[in-house]
PDB file of C-alpha atoms in Angstrom:
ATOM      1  CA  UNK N   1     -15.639   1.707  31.540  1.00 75.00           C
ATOM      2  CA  UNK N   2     -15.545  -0.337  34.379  1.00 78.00           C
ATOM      3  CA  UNK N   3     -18.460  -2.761  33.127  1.00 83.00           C
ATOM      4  CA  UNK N   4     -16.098  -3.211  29.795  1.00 85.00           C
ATOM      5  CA  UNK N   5     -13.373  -4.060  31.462  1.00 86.00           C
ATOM      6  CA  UNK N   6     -14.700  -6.526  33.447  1.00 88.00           C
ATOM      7  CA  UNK N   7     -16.084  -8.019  30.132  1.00 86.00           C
ATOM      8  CA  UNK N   8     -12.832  -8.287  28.399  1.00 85.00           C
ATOM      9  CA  UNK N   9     -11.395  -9.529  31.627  1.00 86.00           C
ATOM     10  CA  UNK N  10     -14.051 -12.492  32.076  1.00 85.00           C
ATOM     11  CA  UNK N  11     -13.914 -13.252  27.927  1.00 83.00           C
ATOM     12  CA  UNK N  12     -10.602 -12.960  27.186  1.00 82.00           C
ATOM     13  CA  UNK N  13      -7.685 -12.262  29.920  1.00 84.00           C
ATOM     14  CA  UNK N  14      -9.028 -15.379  32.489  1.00 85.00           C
ATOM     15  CA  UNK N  15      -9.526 -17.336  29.427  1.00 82.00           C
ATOM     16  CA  UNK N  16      -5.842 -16.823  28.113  1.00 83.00           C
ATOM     17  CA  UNK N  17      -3.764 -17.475  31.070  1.00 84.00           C
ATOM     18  CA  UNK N  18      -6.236 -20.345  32.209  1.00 82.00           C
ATOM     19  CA  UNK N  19      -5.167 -21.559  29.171  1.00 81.00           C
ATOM     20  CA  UNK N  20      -1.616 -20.757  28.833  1.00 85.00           C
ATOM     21  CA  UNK N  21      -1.665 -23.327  31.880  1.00 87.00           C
ATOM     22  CA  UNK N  22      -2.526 -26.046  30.658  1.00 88.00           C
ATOM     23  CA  UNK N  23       1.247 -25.668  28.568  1.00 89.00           C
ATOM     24  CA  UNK N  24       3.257 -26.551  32.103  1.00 91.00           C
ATOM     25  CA  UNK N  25       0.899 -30.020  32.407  1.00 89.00           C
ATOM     26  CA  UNK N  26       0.613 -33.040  30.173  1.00 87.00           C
ATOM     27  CA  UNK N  27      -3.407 -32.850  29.559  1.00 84.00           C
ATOM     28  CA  UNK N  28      -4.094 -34.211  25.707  1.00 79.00           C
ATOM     29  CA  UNK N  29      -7.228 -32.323  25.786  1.00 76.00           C
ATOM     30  CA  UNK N  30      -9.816 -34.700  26.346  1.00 79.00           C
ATOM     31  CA  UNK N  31     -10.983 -36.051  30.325  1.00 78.00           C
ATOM     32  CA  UNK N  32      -9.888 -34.200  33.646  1.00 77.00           C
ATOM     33  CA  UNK N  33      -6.575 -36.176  34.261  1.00 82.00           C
ATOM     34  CA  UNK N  34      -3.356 -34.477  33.759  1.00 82.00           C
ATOM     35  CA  UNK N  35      -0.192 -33.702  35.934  1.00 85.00           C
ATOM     36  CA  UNK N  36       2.421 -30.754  36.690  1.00 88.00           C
ATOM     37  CA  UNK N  37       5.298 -31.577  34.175  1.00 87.00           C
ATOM     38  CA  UNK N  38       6.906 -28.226  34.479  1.00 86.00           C
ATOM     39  CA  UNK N  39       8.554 -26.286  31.367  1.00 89.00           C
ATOM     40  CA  UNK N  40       9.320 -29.994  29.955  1.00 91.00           C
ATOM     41  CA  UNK N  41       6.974 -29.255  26.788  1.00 91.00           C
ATOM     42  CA  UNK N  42       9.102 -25.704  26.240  1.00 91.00           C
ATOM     43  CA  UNK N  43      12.183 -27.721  26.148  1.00 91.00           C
ATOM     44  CA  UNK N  44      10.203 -29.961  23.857  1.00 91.00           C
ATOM     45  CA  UNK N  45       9.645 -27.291  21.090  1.00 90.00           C
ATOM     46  CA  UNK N  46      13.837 -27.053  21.290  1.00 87.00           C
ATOM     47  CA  UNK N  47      13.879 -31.165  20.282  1.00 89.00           C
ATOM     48  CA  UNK N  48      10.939 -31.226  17.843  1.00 89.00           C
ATOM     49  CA  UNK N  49      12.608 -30.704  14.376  1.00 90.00           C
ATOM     50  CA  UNK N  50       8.810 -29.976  12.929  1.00 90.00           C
ATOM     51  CA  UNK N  51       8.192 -27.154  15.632  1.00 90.00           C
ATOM     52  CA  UNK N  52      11.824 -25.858  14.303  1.00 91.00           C
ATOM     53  CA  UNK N  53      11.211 -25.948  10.989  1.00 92.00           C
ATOM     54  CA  UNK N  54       7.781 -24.532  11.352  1.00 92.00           C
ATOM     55  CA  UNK N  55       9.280 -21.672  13.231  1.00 91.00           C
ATOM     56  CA  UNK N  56      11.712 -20.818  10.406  1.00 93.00           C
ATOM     57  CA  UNK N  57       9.525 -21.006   7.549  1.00 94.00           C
ATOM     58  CA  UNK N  58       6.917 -18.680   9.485  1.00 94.00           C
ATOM     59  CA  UNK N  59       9.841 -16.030  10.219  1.00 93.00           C
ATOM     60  CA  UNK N  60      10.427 -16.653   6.296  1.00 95.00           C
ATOM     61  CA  UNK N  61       6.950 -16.653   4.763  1.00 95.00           C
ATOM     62  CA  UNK N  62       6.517 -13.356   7.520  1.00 94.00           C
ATOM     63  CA  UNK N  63       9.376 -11.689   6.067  1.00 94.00           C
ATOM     64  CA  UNK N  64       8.802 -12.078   2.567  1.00 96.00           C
ATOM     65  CA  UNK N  65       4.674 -11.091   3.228  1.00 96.00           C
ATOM     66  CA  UNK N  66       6.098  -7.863   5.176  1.00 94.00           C
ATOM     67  CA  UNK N  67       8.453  -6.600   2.544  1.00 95.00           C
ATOM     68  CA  UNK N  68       6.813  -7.224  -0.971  1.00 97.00           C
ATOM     69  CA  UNK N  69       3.092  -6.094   0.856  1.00 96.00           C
ATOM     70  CA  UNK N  70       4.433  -2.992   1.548  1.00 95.00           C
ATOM     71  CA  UNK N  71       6.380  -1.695  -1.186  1.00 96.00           C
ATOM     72  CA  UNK N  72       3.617  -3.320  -3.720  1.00 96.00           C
ATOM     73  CA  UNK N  73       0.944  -0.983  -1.377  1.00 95.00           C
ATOM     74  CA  UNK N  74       3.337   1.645  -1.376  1.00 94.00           C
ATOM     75  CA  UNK N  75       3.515   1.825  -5.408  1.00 94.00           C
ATOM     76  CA  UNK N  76      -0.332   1.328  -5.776  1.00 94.00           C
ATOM     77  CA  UNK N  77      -0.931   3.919  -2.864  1.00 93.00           C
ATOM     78  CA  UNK N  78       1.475   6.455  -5.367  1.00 91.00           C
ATOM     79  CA  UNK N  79       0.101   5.695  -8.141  1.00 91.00           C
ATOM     80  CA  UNK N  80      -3.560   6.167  -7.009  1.00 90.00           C
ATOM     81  CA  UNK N  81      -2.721   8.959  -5.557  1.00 86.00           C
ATOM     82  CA  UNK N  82      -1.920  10.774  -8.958  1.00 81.00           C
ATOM     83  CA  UNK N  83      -4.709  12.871 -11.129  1.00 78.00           C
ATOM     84  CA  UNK N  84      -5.436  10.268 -13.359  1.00 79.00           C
ATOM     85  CA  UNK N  85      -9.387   9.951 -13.961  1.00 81.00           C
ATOM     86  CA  UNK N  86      -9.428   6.707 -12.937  1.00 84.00           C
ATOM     87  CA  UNK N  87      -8.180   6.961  -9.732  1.00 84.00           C
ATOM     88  CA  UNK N  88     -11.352   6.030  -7.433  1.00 86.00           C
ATOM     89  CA  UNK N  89     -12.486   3.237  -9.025  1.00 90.00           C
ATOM     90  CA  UNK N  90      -8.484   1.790  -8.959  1.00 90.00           C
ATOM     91  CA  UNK N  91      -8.416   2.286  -5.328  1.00 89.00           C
ATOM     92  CA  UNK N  92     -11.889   0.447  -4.598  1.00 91.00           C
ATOM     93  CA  UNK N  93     -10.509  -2.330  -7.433  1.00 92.00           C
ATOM     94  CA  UNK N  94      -7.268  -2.638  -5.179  1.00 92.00           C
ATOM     95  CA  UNK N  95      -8.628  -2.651  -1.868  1.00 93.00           C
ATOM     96  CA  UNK N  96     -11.411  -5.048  -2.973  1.00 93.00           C
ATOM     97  CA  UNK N  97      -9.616  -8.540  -1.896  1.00 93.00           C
ATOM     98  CA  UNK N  98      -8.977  -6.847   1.826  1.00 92.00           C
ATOM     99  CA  UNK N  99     -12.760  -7.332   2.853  1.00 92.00           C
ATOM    100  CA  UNK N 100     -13.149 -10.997   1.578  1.00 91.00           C
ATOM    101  CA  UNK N 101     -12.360 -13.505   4.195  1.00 92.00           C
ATOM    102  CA  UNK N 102      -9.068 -15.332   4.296  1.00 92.00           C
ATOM    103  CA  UNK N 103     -10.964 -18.940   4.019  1.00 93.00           C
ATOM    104  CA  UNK N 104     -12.518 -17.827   0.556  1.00 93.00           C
ATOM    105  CA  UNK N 105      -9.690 -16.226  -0.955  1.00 94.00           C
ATOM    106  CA  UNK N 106      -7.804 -19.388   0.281  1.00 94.00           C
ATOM    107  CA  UNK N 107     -10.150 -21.333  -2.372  1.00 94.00           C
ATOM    108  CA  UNK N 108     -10.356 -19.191  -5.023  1.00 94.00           C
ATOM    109  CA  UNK N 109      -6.704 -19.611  -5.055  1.00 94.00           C
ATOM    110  CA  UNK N 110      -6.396 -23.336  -4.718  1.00 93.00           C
ATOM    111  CA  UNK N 111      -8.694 -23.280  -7.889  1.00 92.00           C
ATOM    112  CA  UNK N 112      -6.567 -21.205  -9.578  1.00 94.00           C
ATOM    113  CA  UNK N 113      -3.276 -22.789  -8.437  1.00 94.00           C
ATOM    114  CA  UNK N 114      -4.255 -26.448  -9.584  1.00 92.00           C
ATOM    115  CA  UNK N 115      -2.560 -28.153 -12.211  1.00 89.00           C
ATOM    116  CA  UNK N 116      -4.836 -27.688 -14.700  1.00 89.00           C
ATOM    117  CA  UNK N 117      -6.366 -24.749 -12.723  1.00 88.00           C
ATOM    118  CA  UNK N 118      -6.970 -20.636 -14.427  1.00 91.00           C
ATOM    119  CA  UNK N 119      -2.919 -19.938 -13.862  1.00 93.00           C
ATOM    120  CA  UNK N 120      -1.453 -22.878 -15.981  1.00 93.00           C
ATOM    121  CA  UNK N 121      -4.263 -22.326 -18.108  1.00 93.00           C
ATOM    122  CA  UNK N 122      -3.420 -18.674 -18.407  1.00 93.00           C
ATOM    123  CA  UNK N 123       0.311 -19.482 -18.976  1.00 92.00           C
ATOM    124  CA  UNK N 124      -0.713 -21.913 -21.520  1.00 92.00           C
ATOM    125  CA  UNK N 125      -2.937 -19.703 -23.724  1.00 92.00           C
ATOM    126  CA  UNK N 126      -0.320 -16.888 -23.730  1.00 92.00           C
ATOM    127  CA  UNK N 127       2.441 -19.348 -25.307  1.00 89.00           C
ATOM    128  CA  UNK N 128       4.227 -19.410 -21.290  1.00 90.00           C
ATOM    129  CA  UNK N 129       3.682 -23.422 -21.405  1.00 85.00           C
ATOM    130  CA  UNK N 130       6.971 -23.374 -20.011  1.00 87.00           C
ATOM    131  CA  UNK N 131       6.717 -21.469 -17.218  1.00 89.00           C
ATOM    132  CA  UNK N 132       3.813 -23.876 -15.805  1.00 91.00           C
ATOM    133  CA  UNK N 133       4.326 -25.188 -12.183  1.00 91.00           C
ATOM    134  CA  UNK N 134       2.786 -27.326  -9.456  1.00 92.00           C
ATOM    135  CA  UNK N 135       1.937 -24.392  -8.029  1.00 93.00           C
ATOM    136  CA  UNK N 136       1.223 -26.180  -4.466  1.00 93.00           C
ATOM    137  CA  UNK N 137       2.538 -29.408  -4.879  1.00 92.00           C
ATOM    138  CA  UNK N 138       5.885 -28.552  -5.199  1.00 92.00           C
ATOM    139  CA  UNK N 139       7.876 -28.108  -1.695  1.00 92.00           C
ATOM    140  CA  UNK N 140      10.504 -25.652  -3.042  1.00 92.00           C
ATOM    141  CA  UNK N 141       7.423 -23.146  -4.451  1.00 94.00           C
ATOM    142  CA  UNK N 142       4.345 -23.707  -2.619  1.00 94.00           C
ATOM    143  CA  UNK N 143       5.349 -21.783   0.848  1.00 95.00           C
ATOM    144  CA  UNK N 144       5.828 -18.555  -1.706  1.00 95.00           C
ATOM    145  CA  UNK N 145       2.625 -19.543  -3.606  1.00 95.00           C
ATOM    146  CA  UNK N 146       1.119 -18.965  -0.197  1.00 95.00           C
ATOM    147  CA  UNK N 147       2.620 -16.334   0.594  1.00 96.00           C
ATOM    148  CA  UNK N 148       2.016 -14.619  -2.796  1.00 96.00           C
ATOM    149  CA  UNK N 149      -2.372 -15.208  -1.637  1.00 96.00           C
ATOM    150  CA  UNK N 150      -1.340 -12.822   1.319  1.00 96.00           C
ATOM    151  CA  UNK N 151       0.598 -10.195  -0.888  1.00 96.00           C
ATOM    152  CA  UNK N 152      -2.311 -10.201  -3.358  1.00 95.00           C
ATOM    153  CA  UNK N 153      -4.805  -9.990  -0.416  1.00 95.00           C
ATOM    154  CA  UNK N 154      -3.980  -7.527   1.801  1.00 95.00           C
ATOM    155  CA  UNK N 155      -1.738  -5.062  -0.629  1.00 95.00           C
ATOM    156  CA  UNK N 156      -4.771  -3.258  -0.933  1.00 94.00           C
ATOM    157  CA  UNK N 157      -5.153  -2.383   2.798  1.00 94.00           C
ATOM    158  CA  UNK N 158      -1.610  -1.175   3.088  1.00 95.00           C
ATOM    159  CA  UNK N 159      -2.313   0.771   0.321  1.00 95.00           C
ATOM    160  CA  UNK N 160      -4.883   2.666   1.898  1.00 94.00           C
ATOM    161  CA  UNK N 161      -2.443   3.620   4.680  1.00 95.00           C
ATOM    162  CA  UNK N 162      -0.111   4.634   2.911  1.00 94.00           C
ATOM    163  CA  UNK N 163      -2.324   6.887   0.850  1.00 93.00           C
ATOM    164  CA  UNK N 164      -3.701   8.603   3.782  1.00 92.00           C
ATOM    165  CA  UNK N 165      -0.178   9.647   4.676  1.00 90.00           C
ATOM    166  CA  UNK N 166       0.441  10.794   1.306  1.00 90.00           C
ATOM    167  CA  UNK N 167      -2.892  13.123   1.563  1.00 88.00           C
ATOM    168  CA  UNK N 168      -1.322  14.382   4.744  1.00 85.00           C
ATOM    169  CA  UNK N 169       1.477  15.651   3.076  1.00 84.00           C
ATOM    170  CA  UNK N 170       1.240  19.653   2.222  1.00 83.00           C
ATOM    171  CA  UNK N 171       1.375  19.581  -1.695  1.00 81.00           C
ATOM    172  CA  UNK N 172       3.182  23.583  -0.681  1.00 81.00           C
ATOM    173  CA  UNK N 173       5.981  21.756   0.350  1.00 80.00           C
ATOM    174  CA  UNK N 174       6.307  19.999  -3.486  1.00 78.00           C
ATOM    175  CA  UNK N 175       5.226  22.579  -4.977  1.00 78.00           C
ATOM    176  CA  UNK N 176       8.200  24.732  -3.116  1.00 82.00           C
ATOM    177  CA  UNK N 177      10.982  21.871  -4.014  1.00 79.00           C
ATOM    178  CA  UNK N 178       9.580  21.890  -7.419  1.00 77.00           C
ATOM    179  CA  UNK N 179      10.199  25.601  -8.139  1.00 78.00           C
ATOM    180  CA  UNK N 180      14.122  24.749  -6.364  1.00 78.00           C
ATOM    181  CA  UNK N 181      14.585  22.515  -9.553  1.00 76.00           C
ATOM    182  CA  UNK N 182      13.719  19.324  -7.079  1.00 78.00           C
ATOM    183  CA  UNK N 183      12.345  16.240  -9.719  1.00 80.00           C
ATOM    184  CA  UNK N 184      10.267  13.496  -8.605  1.00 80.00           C
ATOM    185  CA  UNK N 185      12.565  10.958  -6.767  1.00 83.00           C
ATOM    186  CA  UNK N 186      13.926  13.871  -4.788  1.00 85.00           C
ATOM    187  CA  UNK N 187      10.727  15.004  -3.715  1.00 84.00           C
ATOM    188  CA  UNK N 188       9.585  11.831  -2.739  1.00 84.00           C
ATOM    189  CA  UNK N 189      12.949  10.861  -1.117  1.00 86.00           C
ATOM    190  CA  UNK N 190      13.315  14.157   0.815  1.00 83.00           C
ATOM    191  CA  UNK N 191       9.904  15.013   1.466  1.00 83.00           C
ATOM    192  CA  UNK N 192       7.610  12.067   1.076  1.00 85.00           C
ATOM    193  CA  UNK N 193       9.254   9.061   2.803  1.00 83.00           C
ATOM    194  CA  UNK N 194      10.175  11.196   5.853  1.00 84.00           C
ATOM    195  CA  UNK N 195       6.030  11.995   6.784  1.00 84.00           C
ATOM    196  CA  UNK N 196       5.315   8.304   5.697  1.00 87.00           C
ATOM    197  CA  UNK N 197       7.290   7.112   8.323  1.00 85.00           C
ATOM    198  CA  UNK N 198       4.026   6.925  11.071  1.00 84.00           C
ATOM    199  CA  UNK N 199       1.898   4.770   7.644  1.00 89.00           C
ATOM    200  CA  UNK N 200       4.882   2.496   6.809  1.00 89.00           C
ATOM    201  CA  UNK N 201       5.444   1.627  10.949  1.00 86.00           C
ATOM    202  CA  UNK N 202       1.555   0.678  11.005  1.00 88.00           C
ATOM    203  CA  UNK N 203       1.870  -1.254   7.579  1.00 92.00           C
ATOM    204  CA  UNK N 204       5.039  -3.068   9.152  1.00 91.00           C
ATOM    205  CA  UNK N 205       3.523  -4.071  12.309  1.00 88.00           C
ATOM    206  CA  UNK N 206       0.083  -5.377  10.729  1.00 91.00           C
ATOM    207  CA  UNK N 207       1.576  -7.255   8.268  1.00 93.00           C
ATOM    208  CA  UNK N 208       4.210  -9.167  10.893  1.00 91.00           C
ATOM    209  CA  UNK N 209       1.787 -10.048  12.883  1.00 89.00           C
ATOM    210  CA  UNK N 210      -0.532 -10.817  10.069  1.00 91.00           C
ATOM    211  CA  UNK N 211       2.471 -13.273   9.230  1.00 92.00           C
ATOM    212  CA  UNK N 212       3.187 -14.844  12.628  1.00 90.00           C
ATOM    213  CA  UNK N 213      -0.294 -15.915  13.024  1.00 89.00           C
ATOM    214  CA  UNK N 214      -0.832 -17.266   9.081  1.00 92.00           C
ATOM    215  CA  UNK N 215      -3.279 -20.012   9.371  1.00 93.00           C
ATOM    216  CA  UNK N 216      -6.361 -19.694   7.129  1.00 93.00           C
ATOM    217  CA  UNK N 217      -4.486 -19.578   3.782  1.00 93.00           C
ATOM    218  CA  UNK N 218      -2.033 -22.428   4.628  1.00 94.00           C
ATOM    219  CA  UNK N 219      -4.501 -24.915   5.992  1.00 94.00           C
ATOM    220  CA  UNK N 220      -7.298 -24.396   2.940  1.00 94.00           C
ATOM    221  CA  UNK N 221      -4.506 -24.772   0.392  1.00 94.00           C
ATOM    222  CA  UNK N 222      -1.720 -27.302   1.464  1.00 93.00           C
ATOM    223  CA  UNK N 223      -2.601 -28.041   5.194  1.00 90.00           C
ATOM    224  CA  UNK N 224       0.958 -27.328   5.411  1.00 88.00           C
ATOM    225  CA  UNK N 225       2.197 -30.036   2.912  1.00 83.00           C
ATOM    226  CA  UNK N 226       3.543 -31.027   0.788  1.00 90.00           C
ATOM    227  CA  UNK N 227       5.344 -32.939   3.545  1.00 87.00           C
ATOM    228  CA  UNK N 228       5.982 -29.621   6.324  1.00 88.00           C
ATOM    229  CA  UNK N 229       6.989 -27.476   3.280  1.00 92.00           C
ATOM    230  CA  UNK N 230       4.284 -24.946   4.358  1.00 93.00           C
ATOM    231  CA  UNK N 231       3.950 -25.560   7.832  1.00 93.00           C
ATOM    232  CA  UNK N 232       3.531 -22.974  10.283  1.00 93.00           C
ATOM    233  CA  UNK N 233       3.492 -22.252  13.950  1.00 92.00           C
ATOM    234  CA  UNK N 234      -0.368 -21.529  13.767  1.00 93.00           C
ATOM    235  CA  UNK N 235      -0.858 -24.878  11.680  1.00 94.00           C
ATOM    236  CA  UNK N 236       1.197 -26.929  13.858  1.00 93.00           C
ATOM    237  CA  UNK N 237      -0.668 -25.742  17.336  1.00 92.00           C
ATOM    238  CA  UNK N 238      -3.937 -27.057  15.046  1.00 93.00           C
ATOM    239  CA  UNK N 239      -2.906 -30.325  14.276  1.00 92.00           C
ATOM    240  CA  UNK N 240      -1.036 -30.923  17.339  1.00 90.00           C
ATOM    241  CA  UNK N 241      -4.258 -29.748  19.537  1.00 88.00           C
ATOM    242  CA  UNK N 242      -6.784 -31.265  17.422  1.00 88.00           C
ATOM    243  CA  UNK N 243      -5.456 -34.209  15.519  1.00 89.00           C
ATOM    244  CA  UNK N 244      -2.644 -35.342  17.834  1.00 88.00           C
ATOM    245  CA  UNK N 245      -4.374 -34.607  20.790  1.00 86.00           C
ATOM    246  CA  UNK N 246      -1.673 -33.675  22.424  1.00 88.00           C
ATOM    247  CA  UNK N 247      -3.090 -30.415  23.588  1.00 90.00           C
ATOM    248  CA  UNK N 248      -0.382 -29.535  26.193  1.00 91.00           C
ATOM    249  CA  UNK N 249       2.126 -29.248  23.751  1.00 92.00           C
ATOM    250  CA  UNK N 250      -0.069 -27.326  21.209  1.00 92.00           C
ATOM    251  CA  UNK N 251      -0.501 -24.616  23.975  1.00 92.00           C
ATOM    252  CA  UNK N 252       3.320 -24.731  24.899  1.00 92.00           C
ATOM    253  CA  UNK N 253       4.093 -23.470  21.260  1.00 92.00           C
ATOM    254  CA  UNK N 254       1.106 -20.992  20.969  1.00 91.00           C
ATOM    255  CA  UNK N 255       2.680 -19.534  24.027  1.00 91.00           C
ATOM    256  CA  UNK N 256       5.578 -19.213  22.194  1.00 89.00           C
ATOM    257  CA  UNK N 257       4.497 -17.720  19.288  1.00 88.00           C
ATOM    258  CA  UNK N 258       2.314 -15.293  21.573  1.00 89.00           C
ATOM    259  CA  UNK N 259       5.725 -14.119  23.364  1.00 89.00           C
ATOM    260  CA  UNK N 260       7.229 -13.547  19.827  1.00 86.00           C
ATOM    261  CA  UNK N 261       4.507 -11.583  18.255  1.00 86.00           C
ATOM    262  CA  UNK N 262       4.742  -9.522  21.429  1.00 87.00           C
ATOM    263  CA  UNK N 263       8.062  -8.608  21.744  1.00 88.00           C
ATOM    264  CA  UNK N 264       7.787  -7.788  17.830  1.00 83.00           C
ATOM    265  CA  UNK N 265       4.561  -5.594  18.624  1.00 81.00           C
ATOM    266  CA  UNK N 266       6.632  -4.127  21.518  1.00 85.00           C
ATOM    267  CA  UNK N 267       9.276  -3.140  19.072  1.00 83.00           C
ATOM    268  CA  UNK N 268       7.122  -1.488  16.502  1.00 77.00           C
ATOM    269  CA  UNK N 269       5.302   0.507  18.853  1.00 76.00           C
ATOM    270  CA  UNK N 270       7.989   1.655  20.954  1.00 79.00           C
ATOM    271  CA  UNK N 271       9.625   2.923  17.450  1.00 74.00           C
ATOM    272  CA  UNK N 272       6.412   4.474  16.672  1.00 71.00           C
ATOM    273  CA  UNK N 273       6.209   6.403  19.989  1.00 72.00           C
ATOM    274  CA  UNK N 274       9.610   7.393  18.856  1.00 74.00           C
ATOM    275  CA  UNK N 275       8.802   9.082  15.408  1.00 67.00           C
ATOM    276  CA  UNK N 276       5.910  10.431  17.166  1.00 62.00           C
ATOM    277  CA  UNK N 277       8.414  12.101  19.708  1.00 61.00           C
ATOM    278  CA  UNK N 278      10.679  13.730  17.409  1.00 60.00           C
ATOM    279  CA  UNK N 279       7.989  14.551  14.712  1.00 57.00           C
TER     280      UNK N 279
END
């Protein structure tokens, strides 16, 4: 235990606050020189109309990932769940994206995004002409185009959370409200939902902080363009580290966005402990 500990205190602990330092000093990254400035690049962030926007359209792009990930796992995790023949080879099919790396999926969907790319194509071929879109050129769409690589991604991994609390659920107790004249929504509504509640507060908290730290996905497919239309925190901490060098600042807002996804873990878990408590 103790020779662990010391481990994860030498490679990551001392590492992270040494870090977080540098945030209260005006070092760009490169020589030895820098001074104490204080929380001046904190009050920065506050100014900085990219770091602002950046900050909105990762609550956004986090919000939108949580919400559809989960209810589209949700439905595949019920439907797999079923006694149709097929059911084992759907559930490896679905969870298949999880265990491919971000950076890949991140190209095989710029490929298929492009304007002449498999999706217009697709569209095209079906008679949908009209529906064809600049899939990652456009500002008002490409932020959800990203966001739609995440969905597709990890759906599959909330599915399999969900689906082993649905094979924790007695089938007596269905079986029981089925006899009382109970249908389907009422079972699931009444009986279901309540014993998902541990799977859907582990699918929530994965996929927010999933979302706070979205980098891989944004950076291989816009590099958070057009313009800043897809920029988020985890982008702008990149470029401001490692193509502004302005490393101070960089660290400033990954402290930041460290406190948020925190106090958001914090949250989740106390709410878990919670269920846990009164189950």
């Amino acid at each position: 235990m103790l020779p662990a500990l010391a481990l994860y205190l030498y490679v990551v602990l001392v590492p992270s606050f040494r870090g977080a330092g540098y945030a209260f000093t005006d070092w760009s990254g490169l020589g030895e020189r820098m001074s104490f400035v204080g929380l001046e690049n904190f009050a920065r962030i506050f100014d900085d109309s990219a770091a602002q926007d950046a900050l909105w359209q990762t609550v956004a792009i986090t919000a939108v990932i949580t919400i559809v990930q989960n209810v589209v796992g949700l439905l595949l995790a019920l439907g797999v769940h079923s006694r149709i023949r097929s059911r084992n080879a759907l559930r490896v099919l679905f969870f298949a994206p999880a265990v491919m790396t971000p950076v890949v999926t991140a190209y095989l969907w710029r490929y298929l995004y492009a304007p002449e790319g498999a999706l217009n194509t697709a569209l095209d071929a079906l008679g949908l002409g009209a529906l064809r879109q600049n899939w990652l050129g456009d500002p008002g769409l490409a932020l959800w185009s990203v966001a739609a690589i995440v969905i597709w991604q990890f759906s599959g991994y909330s599915m399999v959370i969900f689906l082993a609390g649905l094979q924790s659920v007695p089938r007596e107790l269905h079986e029981a409200a089925g006899v009382d004249g109970a249908g389907a929504v009422q079972r699931f509504w009444h009986i279901t939902r309540p014993l998902l509640a541990s799977a859907v507060t582990i699918n929530v908290m994965l996929a927010l902080i999933g979302g706070f730290k979205l980098f891989d996905q944004v950076y291989v497919t816009t590099g958070g363009g057009p313009g800043h239309a897809t920029e988020t925190l985890s982008t702008l901490i990149y470029k401001n580290a490692f193509q502004f060098g302005d490393f101070a600042y960089s660290t400033a807002i990954a402290v930041l966005l460290a406190v948020v996804v925190a106090a958001v873990s914090a949250v989740q878990y106390r709410g878990l402990r919670q269920q846990k408590g009164s189950s």
